[in-house]
PDB file of C-alpha atoms and ligand atoms in Angstrom:
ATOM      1  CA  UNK A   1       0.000   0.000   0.000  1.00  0.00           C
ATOM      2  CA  UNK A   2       1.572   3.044  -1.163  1.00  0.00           C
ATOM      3  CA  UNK A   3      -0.172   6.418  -0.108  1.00  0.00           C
ATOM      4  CA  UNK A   4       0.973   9.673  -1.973  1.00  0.00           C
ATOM      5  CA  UNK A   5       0.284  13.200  -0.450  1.00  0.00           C
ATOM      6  CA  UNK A   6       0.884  16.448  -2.327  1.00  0.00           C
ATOM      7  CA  UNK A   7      -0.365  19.775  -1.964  1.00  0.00           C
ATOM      8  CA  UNK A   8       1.356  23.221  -1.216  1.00  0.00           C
ATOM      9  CA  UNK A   9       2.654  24.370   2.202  1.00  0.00           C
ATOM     10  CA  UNK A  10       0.679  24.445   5.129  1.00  0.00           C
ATOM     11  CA  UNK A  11      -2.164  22.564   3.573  1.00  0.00           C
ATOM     12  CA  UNK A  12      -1.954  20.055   6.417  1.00  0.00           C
ATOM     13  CA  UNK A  13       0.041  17.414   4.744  1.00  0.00           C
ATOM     14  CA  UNK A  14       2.265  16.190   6.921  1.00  0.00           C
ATOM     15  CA  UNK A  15      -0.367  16.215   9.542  1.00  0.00           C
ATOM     16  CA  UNK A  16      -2.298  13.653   7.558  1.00  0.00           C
ATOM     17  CA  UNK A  17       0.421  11.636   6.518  1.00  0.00           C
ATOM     18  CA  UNK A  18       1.606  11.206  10.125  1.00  0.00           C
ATOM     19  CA  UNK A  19      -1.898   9.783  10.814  1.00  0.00           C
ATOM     20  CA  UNK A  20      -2.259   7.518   7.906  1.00  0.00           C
ATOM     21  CA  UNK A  21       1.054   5.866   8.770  1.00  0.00           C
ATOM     22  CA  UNK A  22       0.378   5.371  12.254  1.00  0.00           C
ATOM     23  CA  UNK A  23      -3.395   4.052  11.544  1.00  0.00           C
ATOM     24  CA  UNK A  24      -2.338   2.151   8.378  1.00  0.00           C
ATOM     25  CA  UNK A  25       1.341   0.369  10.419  1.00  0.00           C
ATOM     26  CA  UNK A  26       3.078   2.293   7.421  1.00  0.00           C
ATOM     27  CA  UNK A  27       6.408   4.149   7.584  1.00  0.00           C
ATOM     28  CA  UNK A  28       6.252   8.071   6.495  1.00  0.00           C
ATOM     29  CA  UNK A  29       9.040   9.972   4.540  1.00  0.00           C
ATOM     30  CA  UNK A  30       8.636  13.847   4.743  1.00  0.00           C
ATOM     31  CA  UNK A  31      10.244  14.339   1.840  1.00  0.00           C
ATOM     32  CA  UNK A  32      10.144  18.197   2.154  1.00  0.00           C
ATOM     33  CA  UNK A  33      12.308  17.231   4.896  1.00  0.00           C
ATOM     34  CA  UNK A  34      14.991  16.355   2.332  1.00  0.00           C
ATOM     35  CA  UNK A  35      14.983  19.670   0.202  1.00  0.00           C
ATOM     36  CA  UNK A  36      14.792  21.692   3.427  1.00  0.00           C
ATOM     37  CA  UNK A  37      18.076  19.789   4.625  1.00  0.00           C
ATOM     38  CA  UNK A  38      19.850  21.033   1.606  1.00  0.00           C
ATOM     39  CA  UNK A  39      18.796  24.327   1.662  1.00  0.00           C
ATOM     40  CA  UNK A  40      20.099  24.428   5.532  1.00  0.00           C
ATOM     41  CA  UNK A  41      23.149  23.039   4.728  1.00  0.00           C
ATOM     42  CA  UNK A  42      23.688  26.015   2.356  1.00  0.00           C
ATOM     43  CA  UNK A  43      22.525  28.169   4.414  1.00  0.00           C
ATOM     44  CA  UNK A  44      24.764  27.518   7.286  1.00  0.00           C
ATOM     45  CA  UNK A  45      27.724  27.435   5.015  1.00  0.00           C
ATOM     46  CA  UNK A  46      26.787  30.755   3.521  1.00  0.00           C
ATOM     47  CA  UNK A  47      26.168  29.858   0.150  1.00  0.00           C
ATOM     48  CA  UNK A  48      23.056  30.565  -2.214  1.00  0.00           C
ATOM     49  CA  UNK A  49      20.715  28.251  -2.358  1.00  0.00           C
ATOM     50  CA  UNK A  50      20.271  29.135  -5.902  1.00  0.00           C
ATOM     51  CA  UNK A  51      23.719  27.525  -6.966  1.00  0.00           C
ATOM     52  CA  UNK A  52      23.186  24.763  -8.783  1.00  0.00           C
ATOM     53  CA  UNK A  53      26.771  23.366  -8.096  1.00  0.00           C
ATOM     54  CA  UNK A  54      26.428  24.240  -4.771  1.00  0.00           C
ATOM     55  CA  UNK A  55      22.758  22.951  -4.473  1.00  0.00           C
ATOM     56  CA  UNK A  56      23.679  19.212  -6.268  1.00  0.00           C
ATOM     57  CA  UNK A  57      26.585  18.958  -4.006  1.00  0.00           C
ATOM     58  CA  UNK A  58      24.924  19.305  -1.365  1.00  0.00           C
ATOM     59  CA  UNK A  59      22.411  17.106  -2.510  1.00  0.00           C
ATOM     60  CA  UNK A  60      24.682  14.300  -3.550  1.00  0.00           C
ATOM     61  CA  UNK A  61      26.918  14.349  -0.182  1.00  0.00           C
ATOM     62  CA  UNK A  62      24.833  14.916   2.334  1.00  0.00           C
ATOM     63  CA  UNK A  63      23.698  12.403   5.427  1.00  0.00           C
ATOM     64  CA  UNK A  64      19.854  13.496   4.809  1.00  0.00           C
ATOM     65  CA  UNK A  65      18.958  11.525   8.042  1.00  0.00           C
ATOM     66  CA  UNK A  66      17.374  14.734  10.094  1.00  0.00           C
ATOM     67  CA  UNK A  67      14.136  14.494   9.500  1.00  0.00           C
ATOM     68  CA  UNK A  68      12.717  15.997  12.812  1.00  0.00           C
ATOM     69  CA  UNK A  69      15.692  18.766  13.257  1.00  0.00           C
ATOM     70  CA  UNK A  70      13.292  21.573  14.639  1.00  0.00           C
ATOM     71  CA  UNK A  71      15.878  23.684  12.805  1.00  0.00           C
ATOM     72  CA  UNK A  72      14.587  22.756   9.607  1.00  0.00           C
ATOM     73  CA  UNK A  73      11.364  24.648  10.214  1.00  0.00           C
ATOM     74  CA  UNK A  74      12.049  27.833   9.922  1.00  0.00           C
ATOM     75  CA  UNK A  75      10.648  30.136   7.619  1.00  0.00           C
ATOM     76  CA  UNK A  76      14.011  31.037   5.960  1.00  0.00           C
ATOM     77  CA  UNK A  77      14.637  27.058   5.534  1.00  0.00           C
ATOM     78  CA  UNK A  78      11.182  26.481   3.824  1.00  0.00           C
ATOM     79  CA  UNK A  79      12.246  29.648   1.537  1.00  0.00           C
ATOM     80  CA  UNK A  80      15.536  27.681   0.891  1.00  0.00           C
ATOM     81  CA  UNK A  81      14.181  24.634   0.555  1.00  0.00           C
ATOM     82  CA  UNK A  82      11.862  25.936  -2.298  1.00  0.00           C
ATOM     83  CA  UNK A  83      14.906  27.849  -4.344  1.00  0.00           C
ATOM     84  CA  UNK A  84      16.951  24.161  -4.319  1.00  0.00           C
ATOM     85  CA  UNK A  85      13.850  21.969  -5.373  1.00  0.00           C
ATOM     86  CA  UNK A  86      13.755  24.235  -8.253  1.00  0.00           C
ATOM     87  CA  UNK A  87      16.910  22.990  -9.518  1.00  0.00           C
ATOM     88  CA  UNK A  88      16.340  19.891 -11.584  1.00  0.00           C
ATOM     89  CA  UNK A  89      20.253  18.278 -10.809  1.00  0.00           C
ATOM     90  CA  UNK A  90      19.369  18.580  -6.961  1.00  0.00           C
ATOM     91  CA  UNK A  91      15.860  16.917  -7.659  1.00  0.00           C
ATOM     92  CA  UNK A  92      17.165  13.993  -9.669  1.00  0.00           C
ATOM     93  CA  UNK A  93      19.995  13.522  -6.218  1.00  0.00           C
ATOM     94  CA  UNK A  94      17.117  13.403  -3.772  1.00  0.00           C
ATOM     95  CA  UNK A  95      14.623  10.890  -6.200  1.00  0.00           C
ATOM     96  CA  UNK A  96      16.270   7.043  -5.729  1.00  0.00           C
ATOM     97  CA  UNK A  97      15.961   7.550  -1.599  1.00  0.00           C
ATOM     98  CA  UNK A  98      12.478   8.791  -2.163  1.00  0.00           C
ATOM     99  CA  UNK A  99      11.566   6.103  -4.692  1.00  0.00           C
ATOM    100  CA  UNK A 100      13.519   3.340  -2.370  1.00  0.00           C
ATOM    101  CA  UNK A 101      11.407   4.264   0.699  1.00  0.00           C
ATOM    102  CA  UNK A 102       8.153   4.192  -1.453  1.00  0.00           C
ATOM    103  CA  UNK A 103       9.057   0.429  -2.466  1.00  0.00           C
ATOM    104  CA  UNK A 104       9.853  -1.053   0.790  1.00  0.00           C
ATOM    105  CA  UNK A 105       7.782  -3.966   1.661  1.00  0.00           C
ATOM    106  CA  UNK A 106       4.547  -3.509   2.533  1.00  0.00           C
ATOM    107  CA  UNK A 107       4.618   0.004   1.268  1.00  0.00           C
ATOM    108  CA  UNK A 108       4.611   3.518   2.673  1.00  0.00           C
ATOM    109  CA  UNK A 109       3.244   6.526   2.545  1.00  0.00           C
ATOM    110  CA  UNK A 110       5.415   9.996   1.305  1.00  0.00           C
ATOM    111  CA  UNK A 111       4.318  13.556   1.592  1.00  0.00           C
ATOM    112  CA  UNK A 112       5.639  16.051  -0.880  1.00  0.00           C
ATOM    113  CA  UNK A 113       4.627  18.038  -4.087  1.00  0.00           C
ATOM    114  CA  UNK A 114       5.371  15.298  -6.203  1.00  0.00           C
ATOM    115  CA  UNK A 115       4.857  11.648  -5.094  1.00  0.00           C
ATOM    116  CA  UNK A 116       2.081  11.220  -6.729  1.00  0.00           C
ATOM    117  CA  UNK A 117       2.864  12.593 -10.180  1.00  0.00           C
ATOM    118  CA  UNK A 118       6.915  11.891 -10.316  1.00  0.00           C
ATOM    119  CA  UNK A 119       8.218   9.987  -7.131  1.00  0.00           C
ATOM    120  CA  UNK A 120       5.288   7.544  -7.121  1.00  0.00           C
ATOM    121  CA  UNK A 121       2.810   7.261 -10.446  1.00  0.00           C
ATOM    122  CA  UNK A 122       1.475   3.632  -9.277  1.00  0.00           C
ATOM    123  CA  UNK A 123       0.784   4.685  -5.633  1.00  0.00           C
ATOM    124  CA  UNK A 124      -2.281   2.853  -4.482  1.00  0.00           C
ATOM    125  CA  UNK A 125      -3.861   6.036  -3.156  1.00  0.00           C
ATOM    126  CA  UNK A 126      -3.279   9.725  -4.374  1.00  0.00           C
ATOM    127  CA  UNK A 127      -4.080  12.734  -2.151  1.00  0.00           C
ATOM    128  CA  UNK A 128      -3.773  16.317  -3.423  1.00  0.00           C
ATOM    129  CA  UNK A 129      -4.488  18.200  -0.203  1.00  0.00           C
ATOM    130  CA  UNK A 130      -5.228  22.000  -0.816  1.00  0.00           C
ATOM    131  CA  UNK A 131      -6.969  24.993   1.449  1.00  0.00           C
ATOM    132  CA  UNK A 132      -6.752  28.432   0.743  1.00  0.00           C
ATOM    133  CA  UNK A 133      -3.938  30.882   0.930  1.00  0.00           C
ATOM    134  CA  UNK A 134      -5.068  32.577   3.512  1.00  0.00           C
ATOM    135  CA  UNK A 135      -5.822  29.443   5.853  1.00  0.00           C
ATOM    136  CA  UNK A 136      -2.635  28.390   5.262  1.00  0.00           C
ATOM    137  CA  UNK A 137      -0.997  31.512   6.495  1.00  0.00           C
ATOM    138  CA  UNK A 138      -2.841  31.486   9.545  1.00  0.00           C
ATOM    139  CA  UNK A 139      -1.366  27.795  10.539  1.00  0.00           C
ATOM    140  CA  UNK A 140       2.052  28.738   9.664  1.00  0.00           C
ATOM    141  CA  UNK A 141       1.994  32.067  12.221  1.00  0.00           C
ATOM    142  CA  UNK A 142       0.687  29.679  14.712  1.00  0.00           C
ATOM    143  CA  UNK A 143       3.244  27.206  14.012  1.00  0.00           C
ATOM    144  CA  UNK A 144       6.126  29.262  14.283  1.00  0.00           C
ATOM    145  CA  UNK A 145       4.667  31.159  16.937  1.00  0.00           C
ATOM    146  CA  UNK A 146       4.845  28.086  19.037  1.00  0.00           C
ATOM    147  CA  UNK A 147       8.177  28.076  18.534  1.00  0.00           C
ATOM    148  CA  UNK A 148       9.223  31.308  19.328  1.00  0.00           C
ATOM    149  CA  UNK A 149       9.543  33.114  15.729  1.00  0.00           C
ATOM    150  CA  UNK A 150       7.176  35.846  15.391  1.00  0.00           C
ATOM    151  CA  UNK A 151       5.851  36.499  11.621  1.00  0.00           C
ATOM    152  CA  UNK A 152       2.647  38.921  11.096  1.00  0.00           C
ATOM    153  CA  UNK A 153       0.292  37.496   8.718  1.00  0.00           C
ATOM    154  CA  UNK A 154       0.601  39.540   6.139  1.00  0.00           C
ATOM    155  CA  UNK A 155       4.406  38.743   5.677  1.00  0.00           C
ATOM    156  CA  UNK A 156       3.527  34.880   5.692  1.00  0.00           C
ATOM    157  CA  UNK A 157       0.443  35.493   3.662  1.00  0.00           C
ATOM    158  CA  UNK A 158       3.004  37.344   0.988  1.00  0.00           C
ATOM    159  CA  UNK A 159       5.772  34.325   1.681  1.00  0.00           C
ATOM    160  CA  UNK A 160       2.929  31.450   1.001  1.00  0.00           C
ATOM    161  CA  UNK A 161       1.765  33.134  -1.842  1.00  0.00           C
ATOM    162  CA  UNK A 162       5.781  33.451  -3.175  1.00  0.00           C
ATOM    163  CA  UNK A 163       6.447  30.078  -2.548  1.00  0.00           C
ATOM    164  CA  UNK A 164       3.190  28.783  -4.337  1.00  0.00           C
ATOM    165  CA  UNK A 165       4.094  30.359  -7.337  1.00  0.00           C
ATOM    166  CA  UNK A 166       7.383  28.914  -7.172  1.00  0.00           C
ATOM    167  CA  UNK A 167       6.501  25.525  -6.618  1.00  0.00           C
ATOM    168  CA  UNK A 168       3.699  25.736  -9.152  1.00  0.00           C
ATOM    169  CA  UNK A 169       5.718  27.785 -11.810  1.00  0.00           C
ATOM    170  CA  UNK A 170       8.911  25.286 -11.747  1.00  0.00           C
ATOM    171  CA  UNK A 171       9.483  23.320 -14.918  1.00  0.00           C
ATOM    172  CA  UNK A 172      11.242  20.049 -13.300  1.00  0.00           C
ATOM    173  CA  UNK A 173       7.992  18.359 -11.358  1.00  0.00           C
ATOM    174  CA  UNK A 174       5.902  21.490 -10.747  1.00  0.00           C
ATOM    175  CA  UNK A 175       3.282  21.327  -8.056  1.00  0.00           C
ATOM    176  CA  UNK A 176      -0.091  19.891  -9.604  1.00  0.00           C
ATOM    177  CA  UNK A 177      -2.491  17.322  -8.338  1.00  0.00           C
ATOM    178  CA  UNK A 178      -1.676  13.515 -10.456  1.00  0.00           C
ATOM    179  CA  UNK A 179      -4.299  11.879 -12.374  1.00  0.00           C
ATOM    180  CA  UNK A 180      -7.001  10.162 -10.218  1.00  0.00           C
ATOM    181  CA  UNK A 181      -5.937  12.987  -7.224  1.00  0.00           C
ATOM    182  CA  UNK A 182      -8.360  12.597  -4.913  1.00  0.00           C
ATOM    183  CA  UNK A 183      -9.003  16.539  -3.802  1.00  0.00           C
ATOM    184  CA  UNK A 184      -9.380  17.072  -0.092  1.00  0.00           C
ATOM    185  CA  UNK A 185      -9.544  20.678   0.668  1.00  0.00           C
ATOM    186  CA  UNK A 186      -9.205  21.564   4.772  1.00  0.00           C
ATOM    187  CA  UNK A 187      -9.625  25.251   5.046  1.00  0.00           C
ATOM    188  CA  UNK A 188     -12.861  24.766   6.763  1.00  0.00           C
ATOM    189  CA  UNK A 189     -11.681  21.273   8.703  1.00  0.00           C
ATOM    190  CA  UNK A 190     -10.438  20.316  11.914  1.00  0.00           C
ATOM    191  CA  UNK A 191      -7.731  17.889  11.851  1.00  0.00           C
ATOM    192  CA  UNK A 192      -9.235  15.403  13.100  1.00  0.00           C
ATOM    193  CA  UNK A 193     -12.298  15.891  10.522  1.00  0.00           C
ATOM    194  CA  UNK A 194      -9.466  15.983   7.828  1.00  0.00           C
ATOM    195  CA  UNK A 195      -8.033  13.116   8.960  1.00  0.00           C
ATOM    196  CA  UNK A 196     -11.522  11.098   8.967  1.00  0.00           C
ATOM    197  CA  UNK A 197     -11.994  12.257   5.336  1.00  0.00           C
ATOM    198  CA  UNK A 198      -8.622  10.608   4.407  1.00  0.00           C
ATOM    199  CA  UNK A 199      -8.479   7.679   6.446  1.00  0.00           C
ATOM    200  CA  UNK A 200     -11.844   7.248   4.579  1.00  0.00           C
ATOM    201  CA  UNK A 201     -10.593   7.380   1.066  1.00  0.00           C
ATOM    202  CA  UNK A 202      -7.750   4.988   1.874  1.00  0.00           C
ATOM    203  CA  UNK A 203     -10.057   2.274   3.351  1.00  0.00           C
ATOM    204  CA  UNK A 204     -12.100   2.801   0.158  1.00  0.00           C
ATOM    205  CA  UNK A 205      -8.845   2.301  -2.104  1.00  0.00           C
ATOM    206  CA  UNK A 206      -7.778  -0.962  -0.126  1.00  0.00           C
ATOM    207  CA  UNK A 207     -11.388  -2.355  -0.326  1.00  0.00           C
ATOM    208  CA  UNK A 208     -11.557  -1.730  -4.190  1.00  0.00           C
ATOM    209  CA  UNK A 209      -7.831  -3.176  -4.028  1.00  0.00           C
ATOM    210  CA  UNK A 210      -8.983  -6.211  -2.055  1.00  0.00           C
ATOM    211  CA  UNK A 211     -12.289  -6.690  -5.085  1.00  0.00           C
ATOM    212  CA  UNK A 212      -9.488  -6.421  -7.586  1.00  0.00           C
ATOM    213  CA  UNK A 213     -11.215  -2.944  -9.122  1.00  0.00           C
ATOM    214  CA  UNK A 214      -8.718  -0.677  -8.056  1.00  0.00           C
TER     215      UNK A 214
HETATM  216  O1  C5P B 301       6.656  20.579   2.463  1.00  0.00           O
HETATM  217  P1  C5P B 301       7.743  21.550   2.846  1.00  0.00           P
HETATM  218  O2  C5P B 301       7.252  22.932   3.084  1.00  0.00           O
HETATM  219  O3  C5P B 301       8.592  21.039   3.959  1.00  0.00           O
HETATM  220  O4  C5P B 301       8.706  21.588   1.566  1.00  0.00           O
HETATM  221  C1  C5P B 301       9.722  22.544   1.435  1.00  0.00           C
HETATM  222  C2  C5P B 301       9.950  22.810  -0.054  1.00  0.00           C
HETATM  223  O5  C5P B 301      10.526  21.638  -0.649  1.00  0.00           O
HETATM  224  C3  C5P B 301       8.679  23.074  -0.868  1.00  0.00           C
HETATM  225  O6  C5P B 301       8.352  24.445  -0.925  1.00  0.00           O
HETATM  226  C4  C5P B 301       9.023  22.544  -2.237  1.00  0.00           C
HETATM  227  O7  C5P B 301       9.632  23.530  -3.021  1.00  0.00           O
HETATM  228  C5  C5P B 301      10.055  21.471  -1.972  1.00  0.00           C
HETATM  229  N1  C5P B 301       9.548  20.125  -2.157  1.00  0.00           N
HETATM  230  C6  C5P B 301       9.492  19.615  -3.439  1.00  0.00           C
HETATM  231  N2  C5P B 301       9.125  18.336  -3.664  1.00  0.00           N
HETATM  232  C7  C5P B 301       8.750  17.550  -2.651  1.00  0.00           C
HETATM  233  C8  C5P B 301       8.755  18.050  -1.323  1.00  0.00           C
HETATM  234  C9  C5P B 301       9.139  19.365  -1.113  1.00  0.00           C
HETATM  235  O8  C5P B 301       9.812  20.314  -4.388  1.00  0.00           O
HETATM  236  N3  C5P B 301       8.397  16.282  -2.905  1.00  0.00           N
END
Protein backbone atom coordinates (compact mmCIF):
# COMPACT_ATOMS: atom_id res chain seq x y z
CA UNK A 1 0.00 0.00 0.00
CA UNK A 2 1.57 3.04 -1.16
CA UNK A 3 -0.17 6.42 -0.11
CA UNK A 4 0.97 9.67 -1.97
CA UNK A 5 0.28 13.20 -0.45
CA UNK A 6 0.88 16.45 -2.33
CA UNK A 7 -0.37 19.77 -1.96
CA UNK A 8 1.36 23.22 -1.22
CA UNK A 9 2.65 24.37 2.20
CA UNK A 10 0.68 24.44 5.13
CA UNK A 11 -2.16 22.56 3.57
CA UNK A 12 -1.95 20.05 6.42
CA UNK A 13 0.04 17.41 4.74
CA UNK A 14 2.26 16.19 6.92
CA UNK A 15 -0.37 16.22 9.54
CA UNK A 16 -2.30 13.65 7.56
CA UNK A 17 0.42 11.64 6.52
CA UNK A 18 1.61 11.21 10.12
CA UNK A 19 -1.90 9.78 10.81
CA UNK A 20 -2.26 7.52 7.91
CA UNK A 21 1.05 5.87 8.77
CA UNK A 22 0.38 5.37 12.25
CA UNK A 23 -3.39 4.05 11.54
CA UNK A 24 -2.34 2.15 8.38
CA UNK A 25 1.34 0.37 10.42
CA UNK A 26 3.08 2.29 7.42
CA UNK A 27 6.41 4.15 7.58
CA UNK A 28 6.25 8.07 6.49
CA UNK A 29 9.04 9.97 4.54
CA UNK A 30 8.64 13.85 4.74
CA UNK A 31 10.24 14.34 1.84
CA UNK A 32 10.14 18.20 2.15
CA UNK A 33 12.31 17.23 4.90
CA UNK A 34 14.99 16.36 2.33
CA UNK A 35 14.98 19.67 0.20
CA UNK A 36 14.79 21.69 3.43
CA UNK A 37 18.08 19.79 4.62
CA UNK A 38 19.85 21.03 1.61
CA UNK A 39 18.80 24.33 1.66
CA UNK A 40 20.10 24.43 5.53
CA UNK A 41 23.15 23.04 4.73
CA UNK A 42 23.69 26.01 2.36
CA UNK A 43 22.53 28.17 4.41
CA UNK A 44 24.76 27.52 7.29
CA UNK A 45 27.72 27.43 5.02
CA UNK A 46 26.79 30.75 3.52
CA UNK A 47 26.17 29.86 0.15
CA UNK A 48 23.06 30.56 -2.21
CA UNK A 49 20.72 28.25 -2.36
CA UNK A 50 20.27 29.13 -5.90
CA UNK A 51 23.72 27.52 -6.97
CA UNK A 52 23.19 24.76 -8.78
CA UNK A 53 26.77 23.37 -8.10
CA UNK A 54 26.43 24.24 -4.77
CA UNK A 55 22.76 22.95 -4.47
CA UNK A 56 23.68 19.21 -6.27
CA UNK A 57 26.59 18.96 -4.01
CA UNK A 58 24.92 19.30 -1.36
CA UNK A 59 22.41 17.11 -2.51
CA UNK A 60 24.68 14.30 -3.55
CA UNK A 61 26.92 14.35 -0.18
CA UNK A 62 24.83 14.92 2.33
CA UNK A 63 23.70 12.40 5.43
CA UNK A 64 19.85 13.50 4.81
CA UNK A 65 18.96 11.52 8.04
CA UNK A 66 17.37 14.73 10.09
CA UNK A 67 14.14 14.49 9.50
CA UNK A 68 12.72 16.00 12.81
CA UNK A 69 15.69 18.77 13.26
CA UNK A 70 13.29 21.57 14.64
CA UNK A 71 15.88 23.68 12.80
CA UNK A 72 14.59 22.76 9.61
CA UNK A 73 11.36 24.65 10.21
CA UNK A 74 12.05 27.83 9.92
CA UNK A 75 10.65 30.14 7.62
CA UNK A 76 14.01 31.04 5.96
CA UNK A 77 14.64 27.06 5.53
CA UNK A 78 11.18 26.48 3.82
CA UNK A 79 12.25 29.65 1.54
CA UNK A 80 15.54 27.68 0.89
CA UNK A 81 14.18 24.63 0.55
CA UNK A 82 11.86 25.94 -2.30
CA UNK A 83 14.91 27.85 -4.34
CA UNK A 84 16.95 24.16 -4.32
CA UNK A 85 13.85 21.97 -5.37
CA UNK A 86 13.76 24.23 -8.25
CA UNK A 87 16.91 22.99 -9.52
CA UNK A 88 16.34 19.89 -11.58
CA UNK A 89 20.25 18.28 -10.81
CA UNK A 90 19.37 18.58 -6.96
CA UNK A 91 15.86 16.92 -7.66
CA UNK A 92 17.16 13.99 -9.67
CA UNK A 93 20.00 13.52 -6.22
CA UNK A 94 17.12 13.40 -3.77
CA UNK A 95 14.62 10.89 -6.20
CA UNK A 96 16.27 7.04 -5.73
CA UNK A 97 15.96 7.55 -1.60
CA UNK A 98 12.48 8.79 -2.16
CA UNK A 99 11.57 6.10 -4.69
CA UNK A 100 13.52 3.34 -2.37
CA UNK A 101 11.41 4.26 0.70
CA UNK A 102 8.15 4.19 -1.45
CA UNK A 103 9.06 0.43 -2.47
CA UNK A 104 9.85 -1.05 0.79
CA UNK A 105 7.78 -3.97 1.66
CA UNK A 106 4.55 -3.51 2.53
CA UNK A 107 4.62 0.00 1.27
CA UNK A 108 4.61 3.52 2.67
CA UNK A 109 3.24 6.53 2.54
CA UNK A 110 5.41 10.00 1.30
CA UNK A 111 4.32 13.56 1.59
CA UNK A 112 5.64 16.05 -0.88
CA UNK A 113 4.63 18.04 -4.09
CA UNK A 114 5.37 15.30 -6.20
CA UNK A 115 4.86 11.65 -5.09
CA UNK A 116 2.08 11.22 -6.73
CA UNK A 117 2.86 12.59 -10.18
CA UNK A 118 6.91 11.89 -10.32
CA UNK A 119 8.22 9.99 -7.13
CA UNK A 120 5.29 7.54 -7.12
CA UNK A 121 2.81 7.26 -10.45
CA UNK A 122 1.47 3.63 -9.28
CA UNK A 123 0.78 4.69 -5.63
CA UNK A 124 -2.28 2.85 -4.48
CA UNK A 125 -3.86 6.04 -3.16
CA UNK A 126 -3.28 9.72 -4.37
CA UNK A 127 -4.08 12.73 -2.15
CA UNK A 128 -3.77 16.32 -3.42
CA UNK A 129 -4.49 18.20 -0.20
CA UNK A 130 -5.23 22.00 -0.82
CA UNK A 131 -6.97 24.99 1.45
CA UNK A 132 -6.75 28.43 0.74
CA UNK A 133 -3.94 30.88 0.93
CA UNK A 134 -5.07 32.58 3.51
CA UNK A 135 -5.82 29.44 5.85
CA UNK A 136 -2.64 28.39 5.26
CA UNK A 137 -1.00 31.51 6.50
CA UNK A 138 -2.84 31.49 9.55
CA UNK A 139 -1.37 27.79 10.54
CA UNK A 140 2.05 28.74 9.66
CA UNK A 141 1.99 32.07 12.22
CA UNK A 142 0.69 29.68 14.71
CA UNK A 143 3.24 27.21 14.01
CA UNK A 144 6.13 29.26 14.28
CA UNK A 145 4.67 31.16 16.94
CA UNK A 146 4.85 28.09 19.04
CA UNK A 147 8.18 28.08 18.53
CA UNK A 148 9.22 31.31 19.33
CA UNK A 149 9.54 33.11 15.73
CA UNK A 150 7.18 35.85 15.39
CA UNK A 151 5.85 36.50 11.62
CA UNK A 152 2.65 38.92 11.10
CA UNK A 153 0.29 37.50 8.72
CA UNK A 154 0.60 39.54 6.14
CA UNK A 155 4.41 38.74 5.68
CA UNK A 156 3.53 34.88 5.69
CA UNK A 157 0.44 35.49 3.66
CA UNK A 158 3.00 37.34 0.99
CA UNK A 159 5.77 34.32 1.68
CA UNK A 160 2.93 31.45 1.00
CA UNK A 161 1.77 33.13 -1.84
CA UNK A 162 5.78 33.45 -3.18
CA UNK A 163 6.45 30.08 -2.55
CA UNK A 164 3.19 28.78 -4.34
CA UNK A 165 4.09 30.36 -7.34
CA UNK A 166 7.38 28.91 -7.17
CA UNK A 167 6.50 25.53 -6.62
CA UNK A 168 3.70 25.74 -9.15
CA UNK A 169 5.72 27.79 -11.81
CA UNK A 170 8.91 25.29 -11.75
CA UNK A 171 9.48 23.32 -14.92
CA UNK A 172 11.24 20.05 -13.30
CA UNK A 173 7.99 18.36 -11.36
CA UNK A 174 5.90 21.49 -10.75
CA UNK A 175 3.28 21.33 -8.06
CA UNK A 176 -0.09 19.89 -9.60
CA UNK A 177 -2.49 17.32 -8.34
CA UNK A 178 -1.68 13.52 -10.46
CA UNK A 179 -4.30 11.88 -12.37
CA UNK A 180 -7.00 10.16 -10.22
CA UNK A 181 -5.94 12.99 -7.22
CA UNK A 182 -8.36 12.60 -4.91
CA UNK A 183 -9.00 16.54 -3.80
CA UNK A 184 -9.38 17.07 -0.09
CA UNK A 185 -9.54 20.68 0.67
CA UNK A 186 -9.21 21.56 4.77
CA UNK A 187 -9.63 25.25 5.05
CA UNK A 188 -12.86 24.77 6.76
CA UNK A 189 -11.68 21.27 8.70
CA UNK A 190 -10.44 20.32 11.91
CA UNK A 191 -7.73 17.89 11.85
CA UNK A 192 -9.23 15.40 13.10
CA UNK A 193 -12.30 15.89 10.52
CA UNK A 194 -9.47 15.98 7.83
CA UNK A 195 -8.03 13.12 8.96
CA UNK A 196 -11.52 11.10 8.97
CA UNK A 197 -11.99 12.26 5.34
CA UNK A 198 -8.62 10.61 4.41
CA UNK A 199 -8.48 7.68 6.45
CA UNK A 200 -11.84 7.25 4.58
CA UNK A 201 -10.59 7.38 1.07
CA UNK A 202 -7.75 4.99 1.87
CA UNK A 203 -10.06 2.27 3.35
CA UNK A 204 -12.10 2.80 0.16
CA UNK A 205 -8.84 2.30 -2.10
CA UNK A 206 -7.78 -0.96 -0.13
CA UNK A 207 -11.39 -2.36 -0.33
CA UNK A 208 -11.56 -1.73 -4.19
CA UNK A 209 -7.83 -3.18 -4.03
CA UNK A 210 -8.98 -6.21 -2.06
CA UNK A 211 -12.29 -6.69 -5.08
CA UNK A 212 -9.49 -6.42 -7.59
CA UNK A 213 -11.21 -2.94 -9.12
CA UNK A 214 -8.72 -0.68 -8.06
O1 LIG B 1 6.66 20.58 2.46
P1 LIG B 1 7.74 21.55 2.85
O2 LIG B 1 7.25 22.93 3.08
O3 LIG B 1 8.59 21.04 3.96
O4 LIG B 1 8.71 21.59 1.57
C1 LIG B 1 9.72 22.54 1.44
C2 LIG B 1 9.95 22.81 -0.05
O5 LIG B 1 10.53 21.64 -0.65
C3 LIG B 1 8.68 23.07 -0.87
O6 LIG B 1 8.35 24.45 -0.93
C4 LIG B 1 9.02 22.54 -2.24
O7 LIG B 1 9.63 23.53 -3.02
C5 LIG B 1 10.06 21.47 -1.97
N1 LIG B 1 9.55 20.12 -2.16
C6 LIG B 1 9.49 19.62 -3.44
N2 LIG B 1 9.12 18.34 -3.66
C7 LIG B 1 8.75 17.55 -2.65
C8 LIG B 1 8.75 18.05 -1.32
C9 LIG B 1 9.14 19.36 -1.11
O8 LIG B 1 9.81 20.31 -4.39
N3 LIG B 1 8.40 16.28 -2.90
Amino acid sequence: MIIAIDGPAAAGKGTLARALAAHFGLPHMDTGALYRQVGAALLADGLDPADPVAAEQAARTLDLTRFTDPQLRTAAVGEAASVVAAIPAVRQALFEAQRAFALQPGGAVLDGRDIGTVVCPEADVKLFVEASPEARAWRRVAELEDRGEHVSFEEMLAQVRIRDARDSGRADAPLRAAEGAHLLDTSDLSIGAAVDRARAIVEAAIRRKAAGTG
